[in-house]
mmCIF file of C-alpha atoms in Angstrom:
data_model
loop_
_atom_site.group_PDB
_atom_site.id
_atom_site.type_symbol
_atom_site.label_atom_id
_atom_site.label_comp_id
_atom_site.label_asym_id
_atom_site.label_seq_id
_atom_site.Cartn_x
_atom_site.Cartn_y
_atom_site.Cartn_z
ATOM 1 C CA MET A 1 -44.964 10.624 50.174
ATOM 2 C CA LEU A 2 -41.711 8.816 51.503
ATOM 3 C CA GLY A 3 -42.076 5.971 49.320
ATOM 4 C CA SER A 4 -41.591 8.572 46.245
ATOM 5 C CA LEU A 5 -38.695 9.881 47.983
ATOM 6 C CA PHE A 6 -37.151 6.464 48.078
ATOM 7 C CA ILE A 7 -37.972 5.900 44.577
ATOM 8 C CA GLN A 8 -36.174 8.836 43.466
ATOM 9 C CA LEU A 9 -32.979 7.647 45.546
ATOM 10 C CA LYS A 10 -33.567 4.326 43.796
ATOM 11 C CA ASP A 11 -33.922 2.615 47.017
ATOM 12 C CA PHE A 12 -36.590 0.386 45.836
ATOM 13 C CA ASN A 13 -36.521 -1.954 48.798
ATOM 14 C CA ASN A 14 -37.453 0.625 51.165
ATOM 15 C CA ALA A 15 -39.840 2.176 48.735
ATOM 16 C CA LEU A 16 -41.971 -0.974 48.152
ATOM 17 C CA SER A 17 -42.134 -1.655 51.946
ATOM 18 C CA LEU A 18 -43.707 1.675 52.529
ATOM 19 C CA ILE A 19 -45.875 1.313 49.340
ATOM 20 C CA LYS A 20 -47.191 -1.975 50.169
ATOM 21 C CA ARG A 21 -48.100 -0.862 53.882
ATOM 22 C CA THR A 22 -49.934 2.271 52.203
ATOM 23 C CA ILE A 23 -51.910 -0.086 49.939
ATOM 24 C CA LEU A 24 -52.868 -2.437 53.040
ATOM 25 C CA ILE A 25 -54.244 0.742 55.019
ATOM 26 C CA ASN A 26 -55.950 2.038 51.994
ATOM 27 C CA PRO A 27 -56.290 -0.196 48.767
ATOM 28 C CA ASN A 28 -58.545 2.195 47.228
ATOM 29 C CA HIS A 29 -56.000 5.163 46.606
ATOM 30 C CA HIS A 30 -54.481 5.145 43.413
ATOM 31 C CA ALA A 31 -51.016 6.857 43.836
ATOM 32 C CA PRO A 32 -49.639 3.735 45.807
ATOM 33 C CA TYR A 33 -50.167 1.546 42.426
ATOM 34 C CA ASN A 34 -48.680 4.314 40.378
ATOM 35 C CA ASN A 35 -45.721 4.243 42.509
ATOM 36 C CA LEU A 36 -45.394 0.482 42.234
ATOM 37 C CA GLY A 37 -45.644 0.907 38.558
ATOM 38 C CA VAL A 38 -42.686 2.944 38.302
ATOM 39 C CA ILE A 39 -40.720 0.842 40.668
ATOM 40 C CA ASN A 40 -41.433 -2.390 38.379
ATOM 41 C CA LYS A 41 -40.632 -0.108 35.146
ATOM 42 C CA GLU A 42 -37.444 0.637 36.666
ATOM 43 C CA LEU A 43 -36.794 -2.683 37.618
ATOM 44 C CA GLY A 44 -37.567 -4.087 34.009
ATOM 45 C CA LYS A 45 -40.805 -5.955 35.192
ATOM 46 C CA TYR A 46 -43.040 -4.300 32.430
ATOM 47 C CA SER A 47 -46.010 -6.742 32.766
ATOM 48 C CA GLU A 48 -45.980 -6.084 36.569
ATOM 49 C CA ALA A 49 -45.949 -2.459 35.804
ATOM 50 C CA ILE A 50 -48.734 -2.490 33.489
ATOM 51 C CA GLU A 51 -50.795 -4.149 36.241
ATOM 52 C CA ASN A 52 -49.931 -1.559 38.743
ATOM 53 C CA PHE A 53 -50.849 1.278 36.481
ATOM 54 C CA ASN A 54 -53.890 -0.270 35.311
ATOM 55 C CA LYS A 55 -55.208 -0.610 38.704
ATOM 56 C CA ALA A 56 -54.350 2.815 39.376
ATOM 57 C CA ILE A 57 -56.512 3.912 36.324
ATOM 58 C CA LYS A 58 -59.207 1.700 37.575
ATOM 59 C CA ILE A 59 -59.604 3.792 40.727
ATOM 60 C CA LYS A 60 -59.034 7.091 39.177
ATOM 61 C CA PRO A 61 -59.844 6.853 35.427
ATOM 62 C CA ASP A 62 -58.740 10.530 34.938
ATOM 63 C CA TYR A 63 -55.231 9.688 36.115
ATOM 64 C CA ALA A 64 -52.907 11.333 33.346
ATOM 65 C CA GLU A 65 -49.763 10.633 34.993
ATOM 66 C CA CYS A 66 -50.647 6.765 34.797
ATOM 67 C CA TYR A 67 -51.638 6.742 31.181
ATOM 68 C CA TYR A 68 -48.269 8.564 30.306
ATOM 69 C CA ASN A 69 -46.425 5.957 32.471
ATOM 70 C CA LEU A 70 -48.463 3.007 30.384
ATOM 71 C CA ALA A 71 -47.462 4.696 27.025
ATOM 72 C CA ILE A 72 -43.872 4.736 28.019
ATOM 73 C CA ILE A 73 -43.890 0.842 29.171
ATOM 74 C CA PHE A 74 -45.604 0.099 25.568
ATOM 75 C CA ARG A 75 -43.096 2.113 23.852
ATOM 76 C CA TYR A 76 -40.365 0.128 25.714
ATOM 77 C CA VAL A 77 -42.152 -3.211 24.697
ATOM 78 C CA LYS A 78 -42.820 -1.890 21.022
ATOM 79 C CA LYS A 79 -46.313 -1.906 21.511
ATOM 80 C CA TYR A 80 -46.697 1.346 19.548
ATOM 81 C CA SER A 81 -50.499 1.562 18.838
ATOM 82 C CA GLU A 82 -50.994 1.270 22.680
ATOM 83 C CA ALA A 83 -48.370 3.690 23.412
ATOM 84 C CA ILE A 84 -49.916 6.297 21.005
ATOM 85 C CA GLU A 85 -53.217 5.487 22.666
ATOM 86 C CA ASN A 86 -52.199 6.174 26.334
ATOM 87 C CA PHE A 87 -50.083 9.072 25.397
ATOM 88 C CA ASN A 88 -53.267 10.521 23.827
ATOM 89 C CA LYS A 89 -55.239 9.703 27.035
ATOM 90 C CA ALA A 90 -52.733 11.551 28.954
#
């Protein structure tokens, strides 16, 4: 996905634009919400990242990558029990 490439290049404006369009086209696909979460994590918007990851998990409950990403966020904000819980789910 082109949005993922922009994330790797740290071009978050272009990544956000593409990912938001992807969600408009197919709001029931899990991957764009994970990508939004990654962007928000990189921007230090942890509460928004948590919301994005949870949306992806709601769509695809066995999405290990999102559980891992949630665990990382919870570790950043010192919510260690939530971090451990999500690491275990990943």
